Tab-separated table of C-alpha atoms and ligand atoms in Angstrom:
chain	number	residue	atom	x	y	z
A	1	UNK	CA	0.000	0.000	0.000
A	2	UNK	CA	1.013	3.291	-0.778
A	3	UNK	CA	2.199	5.742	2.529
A	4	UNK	CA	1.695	9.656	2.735
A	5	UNK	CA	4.366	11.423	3.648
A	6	UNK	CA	3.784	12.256	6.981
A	7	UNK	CA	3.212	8.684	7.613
A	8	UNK	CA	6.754	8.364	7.245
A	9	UNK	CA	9.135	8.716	10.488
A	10	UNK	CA	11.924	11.142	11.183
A	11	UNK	CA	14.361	9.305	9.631
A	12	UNK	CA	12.018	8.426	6.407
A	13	UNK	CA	11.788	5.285	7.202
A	14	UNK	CA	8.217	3.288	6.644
A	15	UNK	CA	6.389	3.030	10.160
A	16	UNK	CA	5.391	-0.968	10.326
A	17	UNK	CA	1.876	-2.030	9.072
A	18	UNK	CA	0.440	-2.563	12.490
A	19	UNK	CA	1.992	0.953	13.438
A	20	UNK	CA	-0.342	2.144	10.024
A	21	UNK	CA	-3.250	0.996	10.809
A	22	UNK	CA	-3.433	2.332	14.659
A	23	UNK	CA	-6.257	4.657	14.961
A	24	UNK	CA	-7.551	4.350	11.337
A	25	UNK	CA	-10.768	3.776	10.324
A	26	UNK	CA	-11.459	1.174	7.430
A	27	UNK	CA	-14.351	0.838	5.396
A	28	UNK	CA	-14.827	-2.912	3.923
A	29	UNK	CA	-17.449	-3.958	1.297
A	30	UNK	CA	-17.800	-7.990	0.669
A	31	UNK	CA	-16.995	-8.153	4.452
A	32	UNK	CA	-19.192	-11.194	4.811
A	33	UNK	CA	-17.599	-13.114	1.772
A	34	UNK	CA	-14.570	-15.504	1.393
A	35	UNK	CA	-12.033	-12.710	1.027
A	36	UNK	CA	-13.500	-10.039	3.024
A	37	UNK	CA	-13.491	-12.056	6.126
A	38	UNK	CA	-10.572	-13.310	6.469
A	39	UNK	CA	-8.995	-9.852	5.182
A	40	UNK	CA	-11.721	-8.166	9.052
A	41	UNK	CA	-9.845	-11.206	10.811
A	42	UNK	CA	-6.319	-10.146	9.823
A	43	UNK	CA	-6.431	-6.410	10.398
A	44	UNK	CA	-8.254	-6.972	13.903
A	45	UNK	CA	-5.609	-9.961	14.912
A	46	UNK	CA	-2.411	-7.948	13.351
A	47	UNK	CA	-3.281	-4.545	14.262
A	48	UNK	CA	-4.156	-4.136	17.467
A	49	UNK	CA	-5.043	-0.611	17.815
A	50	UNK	CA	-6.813	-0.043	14.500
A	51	UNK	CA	-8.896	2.065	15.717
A	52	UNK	CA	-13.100	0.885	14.038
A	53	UNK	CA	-14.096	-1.156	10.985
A	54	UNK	CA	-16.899	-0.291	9.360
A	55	UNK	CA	-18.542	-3.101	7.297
A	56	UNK	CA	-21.061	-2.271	4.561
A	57	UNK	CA	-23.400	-5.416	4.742
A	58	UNK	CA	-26.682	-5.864	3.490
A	59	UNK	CA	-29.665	-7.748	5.330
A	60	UNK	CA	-30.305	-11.280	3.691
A	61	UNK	CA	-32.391	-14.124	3.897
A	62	UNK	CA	-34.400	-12.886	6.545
A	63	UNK	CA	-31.196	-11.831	8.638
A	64	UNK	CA	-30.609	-7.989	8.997
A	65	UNK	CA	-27.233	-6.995	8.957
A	66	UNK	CA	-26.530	-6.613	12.689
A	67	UNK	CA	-27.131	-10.294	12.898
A	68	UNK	CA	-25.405	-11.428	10.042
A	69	UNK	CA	-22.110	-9.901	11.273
A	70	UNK	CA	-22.515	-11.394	14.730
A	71	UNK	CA	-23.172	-14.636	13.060
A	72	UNK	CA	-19.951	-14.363	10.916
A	73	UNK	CA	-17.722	-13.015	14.747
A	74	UNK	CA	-19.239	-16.612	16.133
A	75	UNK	CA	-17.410	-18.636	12.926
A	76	UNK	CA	-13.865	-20.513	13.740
A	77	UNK	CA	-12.163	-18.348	11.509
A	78	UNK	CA	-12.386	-15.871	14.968
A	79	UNK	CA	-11.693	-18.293	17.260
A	80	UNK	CA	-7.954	-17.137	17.518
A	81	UNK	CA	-9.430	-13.675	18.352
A	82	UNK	CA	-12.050	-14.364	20.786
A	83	UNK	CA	-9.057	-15.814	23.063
A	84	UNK	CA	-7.138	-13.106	22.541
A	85	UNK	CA	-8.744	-10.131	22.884
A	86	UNK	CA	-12.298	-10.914	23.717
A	87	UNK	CA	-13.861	-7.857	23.253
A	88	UNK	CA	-13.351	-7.310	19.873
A	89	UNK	CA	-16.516	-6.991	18.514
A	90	UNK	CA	-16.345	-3.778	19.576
A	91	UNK	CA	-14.340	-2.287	16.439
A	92	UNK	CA	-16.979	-3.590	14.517
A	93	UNK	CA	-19.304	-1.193	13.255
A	94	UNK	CA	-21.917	-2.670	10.289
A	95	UNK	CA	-23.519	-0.125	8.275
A	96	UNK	CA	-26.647	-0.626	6.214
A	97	UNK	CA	-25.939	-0.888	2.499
A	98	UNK	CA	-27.386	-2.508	-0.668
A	99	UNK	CA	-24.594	-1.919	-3.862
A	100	UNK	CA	-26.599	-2.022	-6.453
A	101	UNK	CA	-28.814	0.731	-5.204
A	102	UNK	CA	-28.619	4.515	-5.649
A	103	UNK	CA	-26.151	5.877	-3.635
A	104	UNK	CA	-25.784	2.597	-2.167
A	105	UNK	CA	-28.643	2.416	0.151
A	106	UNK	CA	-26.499	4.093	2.645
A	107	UNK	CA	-28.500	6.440	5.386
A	108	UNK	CA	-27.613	10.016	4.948
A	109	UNK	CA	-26.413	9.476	8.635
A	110	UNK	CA	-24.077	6.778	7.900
A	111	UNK	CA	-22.580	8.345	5.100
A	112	UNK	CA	-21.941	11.762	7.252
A	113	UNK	CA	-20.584	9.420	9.859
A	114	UNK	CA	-18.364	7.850	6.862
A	115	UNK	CA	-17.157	10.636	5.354
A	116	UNK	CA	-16.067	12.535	8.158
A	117	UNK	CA	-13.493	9.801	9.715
A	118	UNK	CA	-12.593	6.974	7.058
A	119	UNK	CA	-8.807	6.486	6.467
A	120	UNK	CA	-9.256	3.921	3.928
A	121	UNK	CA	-11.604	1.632	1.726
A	122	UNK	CA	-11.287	-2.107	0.697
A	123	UNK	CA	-13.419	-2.764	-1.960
A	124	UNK	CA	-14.190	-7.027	-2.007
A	125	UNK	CA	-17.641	-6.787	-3.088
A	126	UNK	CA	-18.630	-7.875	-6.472
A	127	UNK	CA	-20.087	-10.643	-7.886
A	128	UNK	CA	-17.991	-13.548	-8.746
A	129	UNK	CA	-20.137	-15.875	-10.513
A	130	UNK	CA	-18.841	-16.425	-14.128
A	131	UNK	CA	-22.246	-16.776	-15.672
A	132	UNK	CA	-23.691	-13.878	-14.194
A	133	UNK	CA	-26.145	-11.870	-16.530
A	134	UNK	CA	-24.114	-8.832	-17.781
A	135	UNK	CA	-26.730	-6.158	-16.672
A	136	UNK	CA	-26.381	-7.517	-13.274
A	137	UNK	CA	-22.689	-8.132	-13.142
A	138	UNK	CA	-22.225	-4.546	-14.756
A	139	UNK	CA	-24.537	-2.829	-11.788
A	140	UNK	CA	-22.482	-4.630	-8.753
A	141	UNK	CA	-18.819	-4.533	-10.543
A	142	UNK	CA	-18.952	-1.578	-12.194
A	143	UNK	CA	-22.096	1.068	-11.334
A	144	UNK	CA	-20.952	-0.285	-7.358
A	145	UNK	CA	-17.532	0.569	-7.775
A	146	UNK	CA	-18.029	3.668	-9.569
A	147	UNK	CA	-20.700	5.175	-6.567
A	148	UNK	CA	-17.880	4.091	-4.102
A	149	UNK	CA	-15.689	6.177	-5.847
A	150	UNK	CA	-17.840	8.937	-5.426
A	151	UNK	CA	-18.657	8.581	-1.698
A	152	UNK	CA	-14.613	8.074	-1.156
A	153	UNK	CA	-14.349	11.614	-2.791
A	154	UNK	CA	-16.346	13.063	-0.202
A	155	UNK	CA	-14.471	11.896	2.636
A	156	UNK	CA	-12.342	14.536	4.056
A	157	UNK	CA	-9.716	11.673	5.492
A	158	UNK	CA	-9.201	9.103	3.106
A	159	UNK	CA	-5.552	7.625	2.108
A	160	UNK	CA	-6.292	5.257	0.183
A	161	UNK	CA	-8.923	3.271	-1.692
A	162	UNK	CA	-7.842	-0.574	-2.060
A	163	UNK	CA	-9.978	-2.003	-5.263
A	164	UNK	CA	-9.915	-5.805	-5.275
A	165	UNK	CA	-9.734	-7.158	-9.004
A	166	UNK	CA	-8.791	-10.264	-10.359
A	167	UNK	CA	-6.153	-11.460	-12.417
A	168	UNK	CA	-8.349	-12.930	-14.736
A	169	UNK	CA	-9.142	-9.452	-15.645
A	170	UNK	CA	-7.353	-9.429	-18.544
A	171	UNK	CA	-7.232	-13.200	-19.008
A	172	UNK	CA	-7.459	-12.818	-22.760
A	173	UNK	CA	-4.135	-11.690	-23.050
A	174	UNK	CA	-1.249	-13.929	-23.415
A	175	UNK	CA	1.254	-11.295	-21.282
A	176	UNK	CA	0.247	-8.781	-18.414
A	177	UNK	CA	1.563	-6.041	-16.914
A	178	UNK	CA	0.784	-4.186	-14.020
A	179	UNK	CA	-1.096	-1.134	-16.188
A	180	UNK	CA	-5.132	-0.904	-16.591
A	181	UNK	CA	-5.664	-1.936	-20.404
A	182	UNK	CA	-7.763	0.719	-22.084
A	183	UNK	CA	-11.551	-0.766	-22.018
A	184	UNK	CA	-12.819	-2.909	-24.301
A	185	UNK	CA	-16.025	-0.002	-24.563
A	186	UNK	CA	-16.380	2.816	-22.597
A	187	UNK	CA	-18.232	1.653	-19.908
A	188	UNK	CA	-20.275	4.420	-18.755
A	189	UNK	CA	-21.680	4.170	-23.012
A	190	UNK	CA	-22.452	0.473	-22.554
A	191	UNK	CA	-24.164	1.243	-19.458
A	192	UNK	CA	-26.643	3.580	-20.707
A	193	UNK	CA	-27.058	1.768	-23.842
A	194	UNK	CA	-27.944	-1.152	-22.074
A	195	UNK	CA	-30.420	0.380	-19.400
A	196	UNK	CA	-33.205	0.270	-21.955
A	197	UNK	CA	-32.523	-3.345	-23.538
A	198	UNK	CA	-34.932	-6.025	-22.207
A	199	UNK	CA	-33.167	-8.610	-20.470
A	200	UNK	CA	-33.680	-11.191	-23.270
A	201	UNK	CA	-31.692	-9.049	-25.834
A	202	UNK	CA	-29.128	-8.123	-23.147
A	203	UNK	CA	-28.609	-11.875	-23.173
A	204	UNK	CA	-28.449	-12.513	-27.055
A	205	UNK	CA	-25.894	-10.150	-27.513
A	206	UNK	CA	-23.710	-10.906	-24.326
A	207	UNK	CA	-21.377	-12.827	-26.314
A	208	UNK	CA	-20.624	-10.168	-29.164
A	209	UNK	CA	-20.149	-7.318	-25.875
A	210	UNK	CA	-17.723	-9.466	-24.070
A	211	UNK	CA	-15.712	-10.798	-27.154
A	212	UNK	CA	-12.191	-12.641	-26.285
A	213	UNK	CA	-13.329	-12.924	-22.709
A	214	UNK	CA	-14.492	-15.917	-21.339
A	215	UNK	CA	-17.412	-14.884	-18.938
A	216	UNK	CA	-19.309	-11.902	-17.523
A	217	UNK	CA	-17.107	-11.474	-14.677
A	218	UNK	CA	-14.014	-11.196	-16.139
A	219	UNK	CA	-14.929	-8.583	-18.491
A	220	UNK	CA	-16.665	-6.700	-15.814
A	221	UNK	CA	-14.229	-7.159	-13.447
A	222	UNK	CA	-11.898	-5.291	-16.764
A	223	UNK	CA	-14.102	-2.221	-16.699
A	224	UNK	CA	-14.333	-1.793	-13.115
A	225	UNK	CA	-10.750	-0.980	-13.562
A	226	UNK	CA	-10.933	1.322	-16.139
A	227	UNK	CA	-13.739	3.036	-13.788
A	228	UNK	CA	-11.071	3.065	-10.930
A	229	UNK	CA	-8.221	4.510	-13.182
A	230	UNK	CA	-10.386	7.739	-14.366
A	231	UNK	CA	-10.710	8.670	-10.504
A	232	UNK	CA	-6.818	8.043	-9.932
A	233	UNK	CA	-5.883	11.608	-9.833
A	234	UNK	CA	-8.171	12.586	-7.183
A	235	UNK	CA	-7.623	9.430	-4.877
A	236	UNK	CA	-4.672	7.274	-3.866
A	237	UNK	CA	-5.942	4.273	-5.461
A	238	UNK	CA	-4.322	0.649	-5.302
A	239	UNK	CA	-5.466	-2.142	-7.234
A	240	UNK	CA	-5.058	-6.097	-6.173
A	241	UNK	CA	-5.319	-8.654	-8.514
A	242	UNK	CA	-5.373	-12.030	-6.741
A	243	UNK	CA	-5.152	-15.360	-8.328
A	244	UNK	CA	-7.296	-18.421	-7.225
A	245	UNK	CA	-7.517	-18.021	-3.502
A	246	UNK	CA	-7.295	-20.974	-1.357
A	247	UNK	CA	-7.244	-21.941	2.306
A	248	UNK	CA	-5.136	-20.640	5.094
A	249	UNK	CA	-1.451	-21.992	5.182
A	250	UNK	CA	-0.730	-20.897	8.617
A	251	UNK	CA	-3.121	-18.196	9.629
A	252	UNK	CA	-5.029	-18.235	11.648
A	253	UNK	CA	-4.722	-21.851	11.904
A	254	UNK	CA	-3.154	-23.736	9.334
A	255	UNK	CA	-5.580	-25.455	6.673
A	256	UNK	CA	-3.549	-29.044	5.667
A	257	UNK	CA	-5.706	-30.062	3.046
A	258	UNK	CA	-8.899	-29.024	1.139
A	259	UNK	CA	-11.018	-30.762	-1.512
A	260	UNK	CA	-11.853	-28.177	-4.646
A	261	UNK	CA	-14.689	-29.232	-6.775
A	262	UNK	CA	-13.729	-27.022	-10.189
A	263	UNK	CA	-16.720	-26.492	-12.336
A	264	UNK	CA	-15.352	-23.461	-13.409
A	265	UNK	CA	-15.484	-22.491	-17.435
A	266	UNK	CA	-12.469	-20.191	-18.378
A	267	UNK	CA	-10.867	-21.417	-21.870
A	268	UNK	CA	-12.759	-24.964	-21.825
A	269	UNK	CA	-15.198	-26.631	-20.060
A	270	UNK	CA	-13.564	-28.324	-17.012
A	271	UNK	CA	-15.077	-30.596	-14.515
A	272	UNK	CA	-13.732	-32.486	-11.703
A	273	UNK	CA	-12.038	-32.944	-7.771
A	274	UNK	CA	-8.779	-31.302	-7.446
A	275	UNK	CA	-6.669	-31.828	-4.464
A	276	UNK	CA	-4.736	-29.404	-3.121
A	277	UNK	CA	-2.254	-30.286	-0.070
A	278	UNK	CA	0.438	-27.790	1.806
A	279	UNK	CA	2.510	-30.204	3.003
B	301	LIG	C1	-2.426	-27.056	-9.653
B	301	LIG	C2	-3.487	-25.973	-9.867
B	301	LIG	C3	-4.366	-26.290	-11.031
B	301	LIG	C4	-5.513	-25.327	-11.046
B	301	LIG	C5	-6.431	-25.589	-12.228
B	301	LIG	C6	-7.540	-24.662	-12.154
B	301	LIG	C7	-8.256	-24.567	-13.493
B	301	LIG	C8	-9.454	-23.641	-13.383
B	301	LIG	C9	-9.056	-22.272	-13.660
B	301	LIG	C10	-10.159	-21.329	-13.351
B	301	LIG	C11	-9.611	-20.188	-12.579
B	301	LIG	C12	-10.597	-19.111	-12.372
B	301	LIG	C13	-10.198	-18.300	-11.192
B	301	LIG	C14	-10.920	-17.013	-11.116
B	301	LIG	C15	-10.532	-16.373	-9.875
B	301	LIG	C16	-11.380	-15.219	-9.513
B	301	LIG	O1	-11.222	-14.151	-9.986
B	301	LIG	S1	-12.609	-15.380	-8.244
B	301	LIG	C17	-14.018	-15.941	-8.936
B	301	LIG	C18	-14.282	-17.273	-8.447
B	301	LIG	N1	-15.636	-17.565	-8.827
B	301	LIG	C19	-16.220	-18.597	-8.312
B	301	LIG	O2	-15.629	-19.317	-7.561
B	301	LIG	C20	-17.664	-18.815	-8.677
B	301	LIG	C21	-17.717	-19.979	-9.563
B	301	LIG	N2	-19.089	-20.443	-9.671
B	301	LIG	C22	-19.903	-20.061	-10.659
B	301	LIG	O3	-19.643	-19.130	-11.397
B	301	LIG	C23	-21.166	-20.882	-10.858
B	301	LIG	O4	-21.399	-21.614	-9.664
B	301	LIG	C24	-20.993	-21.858	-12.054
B	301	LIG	C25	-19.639	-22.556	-12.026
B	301	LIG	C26	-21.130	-21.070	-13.352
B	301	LIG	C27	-22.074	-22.943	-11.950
B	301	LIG	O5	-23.369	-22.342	-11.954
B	301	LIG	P1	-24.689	-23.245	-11.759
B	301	LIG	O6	-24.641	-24.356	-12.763
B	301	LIG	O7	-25.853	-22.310	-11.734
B	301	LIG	O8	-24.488	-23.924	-10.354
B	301	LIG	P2	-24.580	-23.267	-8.899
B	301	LIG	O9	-25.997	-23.423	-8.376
B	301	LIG	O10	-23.969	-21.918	-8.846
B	301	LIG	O11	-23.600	-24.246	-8.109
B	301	LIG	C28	-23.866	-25.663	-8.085
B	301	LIG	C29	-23.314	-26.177	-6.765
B	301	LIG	O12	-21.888	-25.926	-6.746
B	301	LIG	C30	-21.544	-25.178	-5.600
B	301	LIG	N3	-20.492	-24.209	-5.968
B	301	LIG	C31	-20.532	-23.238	-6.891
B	301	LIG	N4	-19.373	-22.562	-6.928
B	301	LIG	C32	-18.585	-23.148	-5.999
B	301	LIG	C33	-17.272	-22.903	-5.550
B	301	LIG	N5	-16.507	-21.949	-6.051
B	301	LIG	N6	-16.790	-23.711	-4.570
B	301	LIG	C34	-17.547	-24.696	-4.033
B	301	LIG	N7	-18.792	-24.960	-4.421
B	301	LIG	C35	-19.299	-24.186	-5.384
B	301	LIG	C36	-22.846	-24.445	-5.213
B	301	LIG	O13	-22.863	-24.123	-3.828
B	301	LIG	C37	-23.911	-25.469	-5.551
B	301	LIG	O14	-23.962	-26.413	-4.513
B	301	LIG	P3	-25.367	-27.136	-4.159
B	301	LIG	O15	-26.301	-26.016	-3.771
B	301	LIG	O16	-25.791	-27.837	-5.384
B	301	LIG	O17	-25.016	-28.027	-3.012
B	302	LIG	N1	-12.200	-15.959	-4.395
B	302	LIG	C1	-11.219	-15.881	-5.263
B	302	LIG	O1	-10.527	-16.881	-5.566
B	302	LIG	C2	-10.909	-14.570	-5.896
B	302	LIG	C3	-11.649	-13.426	-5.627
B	302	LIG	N2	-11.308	-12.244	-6.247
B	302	LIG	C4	-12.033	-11.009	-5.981
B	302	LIG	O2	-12.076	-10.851	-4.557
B	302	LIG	C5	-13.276	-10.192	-4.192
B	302	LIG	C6	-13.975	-11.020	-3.130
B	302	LIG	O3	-14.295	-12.310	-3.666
B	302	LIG	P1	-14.893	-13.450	-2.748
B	302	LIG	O4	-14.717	-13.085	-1.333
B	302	LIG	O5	-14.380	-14.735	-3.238
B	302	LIG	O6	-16.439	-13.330	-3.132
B	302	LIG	P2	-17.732	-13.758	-2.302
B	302	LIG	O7	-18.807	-14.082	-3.289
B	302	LIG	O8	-17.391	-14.770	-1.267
B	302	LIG	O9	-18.134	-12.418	-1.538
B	302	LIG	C7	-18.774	-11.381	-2.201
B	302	LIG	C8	-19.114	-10.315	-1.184
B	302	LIG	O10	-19.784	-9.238	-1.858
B	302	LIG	C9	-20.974	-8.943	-1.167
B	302	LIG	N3	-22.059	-8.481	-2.033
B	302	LIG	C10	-22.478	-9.076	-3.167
B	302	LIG	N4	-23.530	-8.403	-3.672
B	302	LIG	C11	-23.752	-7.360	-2.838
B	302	LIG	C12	-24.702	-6.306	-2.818
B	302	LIG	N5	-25.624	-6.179	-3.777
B	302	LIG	N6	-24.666	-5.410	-1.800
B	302	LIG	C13	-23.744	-5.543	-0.814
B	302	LIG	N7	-22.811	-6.510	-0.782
B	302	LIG	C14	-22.828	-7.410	-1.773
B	302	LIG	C15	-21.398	-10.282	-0.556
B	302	LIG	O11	-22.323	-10.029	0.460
B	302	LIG	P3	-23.472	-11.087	0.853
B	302	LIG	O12	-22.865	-11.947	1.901
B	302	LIG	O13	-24.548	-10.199	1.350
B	302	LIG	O14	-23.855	-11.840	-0.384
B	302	LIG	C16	-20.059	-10.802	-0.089
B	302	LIG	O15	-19.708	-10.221	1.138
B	302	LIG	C17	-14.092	-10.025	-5.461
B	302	LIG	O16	-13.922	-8.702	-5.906
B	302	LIG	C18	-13.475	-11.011	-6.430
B	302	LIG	O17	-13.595	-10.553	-7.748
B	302	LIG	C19	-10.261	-12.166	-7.127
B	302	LIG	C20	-9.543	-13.255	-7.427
B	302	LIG	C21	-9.772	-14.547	-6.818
């Protein structure tokens, strides 16, 4: 991650990553998904005095957001932290969101609260199914990342908005390099152009739109970069393009071996049990 200057100590040397995070505030969307979680566990466990969370969660199946986060503190993944610093919970703070709404659902008394404090953003959210239908995979990759943006503008504290992509993101090139390739289409025209399409045409042309990419996702997991890079002279923006993410090795408790069932389309079709051991 990227460090301000006066971040830096005397000396210019970089303060440690725990020493960072003390008394910042992070905002986290996709908090209650694979990533996100283990991403609240980490920065709770490894730095101590970070000072509040702040999840954006939505309510779901019949669970409102309060009790979906206190479901996800009770999961073994926290284990480790409910013996060491019991209290934890209290850093927590879940705030009331739905991403694919106007300004993200988010109470005008939230986002005040947001806006005035937040020292930086982790964007997980998105959705990662491949066969997502594009209008839908456009509103939560792209529109959702793009209103973020705008929200992280207003905040009077930020230092820097973390964008989670993918490395598949450009998965129909043979070489890449750590730049954002221009966009396939603008997306802010295909947007608008595709507001008005019924769903059933949106879906017959799919294939032409995304073109030498495999699925939804990865193309609009493409554009949500291109969204990210028009706002990176007005925010320190850092962009992390995992692979496939697998279980723990040693943290918080090591993860020996785990059973992948792949039914995942990229190139070709592939189907079957993969088994993945760490020693
Ligand atoms: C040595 C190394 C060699 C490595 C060799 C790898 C080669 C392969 C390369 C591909 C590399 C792409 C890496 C992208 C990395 C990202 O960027 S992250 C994105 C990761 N995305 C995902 O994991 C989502 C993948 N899943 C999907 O998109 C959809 O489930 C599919 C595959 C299109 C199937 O859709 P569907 O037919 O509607 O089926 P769906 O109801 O979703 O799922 C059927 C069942 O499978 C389960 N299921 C679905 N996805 C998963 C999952 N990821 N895990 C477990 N269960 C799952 C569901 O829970 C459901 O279970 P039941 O309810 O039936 O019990
Ligand atoms: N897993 C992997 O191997 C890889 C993942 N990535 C990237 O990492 C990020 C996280 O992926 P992963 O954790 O696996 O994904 P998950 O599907 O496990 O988590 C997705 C998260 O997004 C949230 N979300 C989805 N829709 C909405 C919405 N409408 N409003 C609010 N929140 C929403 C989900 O919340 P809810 O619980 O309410 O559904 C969930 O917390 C993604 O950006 C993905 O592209 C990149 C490379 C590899």
């Amino acid at each position: 991650m990227g460090k301000t200057g006066e971040e830096a100590g005397a000396d210019g040397s970089m303060a440690s990553i725990a020493d960072y995070y003390a008394g910042k505030n992070v905002l986290i969307t996709g908090a209650t998904g694979f990533m996100g979680k283990v991403l609240v566990e980490k920065l709770l466990r490894s730095c101590p005095e970070v000072q509040t969370l702040y999840l954006l969660v939505r309510p779901k199946a019949g669970q409102s957001m309060q009790e979906r986060v206190s479901d996800m503190m009770k999961c073994k993944l926290f284990d480790r932290m409910r013996e060491d610093n019991p209290d934890f919970h209290q850093k927590i703070v879940p705030i009331s969101c739905e991403l694919t709404q106007p300004a993200l659902a988010i109470s005008p008394e939230d986002v005040e609260r947001l806006t005035s404090c937040v020292n930086i953003i982790f964007h997980c959210a998105a959705t990662i199914r491949f066969d997502e239908p594009l209008k839908h995979a456009l509103q939560l990759n792209v529109m959702a990342t793009q209103q973020l943006l705008s929200l992280a503008q207003q905040m009077h504290h930020l230092q820097a908005f973390i964008h989670i992509s993918t490395a598949y993101a450009n998965c129909n090139r043979r070489h890449i390099d750590e730049i954002i390739y221009p966009p396939p289409v603008e997306p802010k025209k295909l947007i608008d152009s595709l507001e008005w399409m019924e769903d059933s045409i949106v879906r017959d042309i799919t294939p032409r739109l995304i073109g030498d990419r495999p699925n939804t996702y990865t193309y609009t997991k493409a554009l949500a970069e291109c969204v990210i890079q028009k706002e990176s002279s007005k925010l320190s923006i850092g962009i992390i393009r995992p692979s496939i993410v697998g279980a723990s090795w040693q943290e918080p408790f090591p993860v020996s071996t785990v059973t992948i069932e792949i039914r995942y389309h990229i190139h070709t079709s592939f189907c079957g049990t993969l088994e993945l051991g760490t020693g």
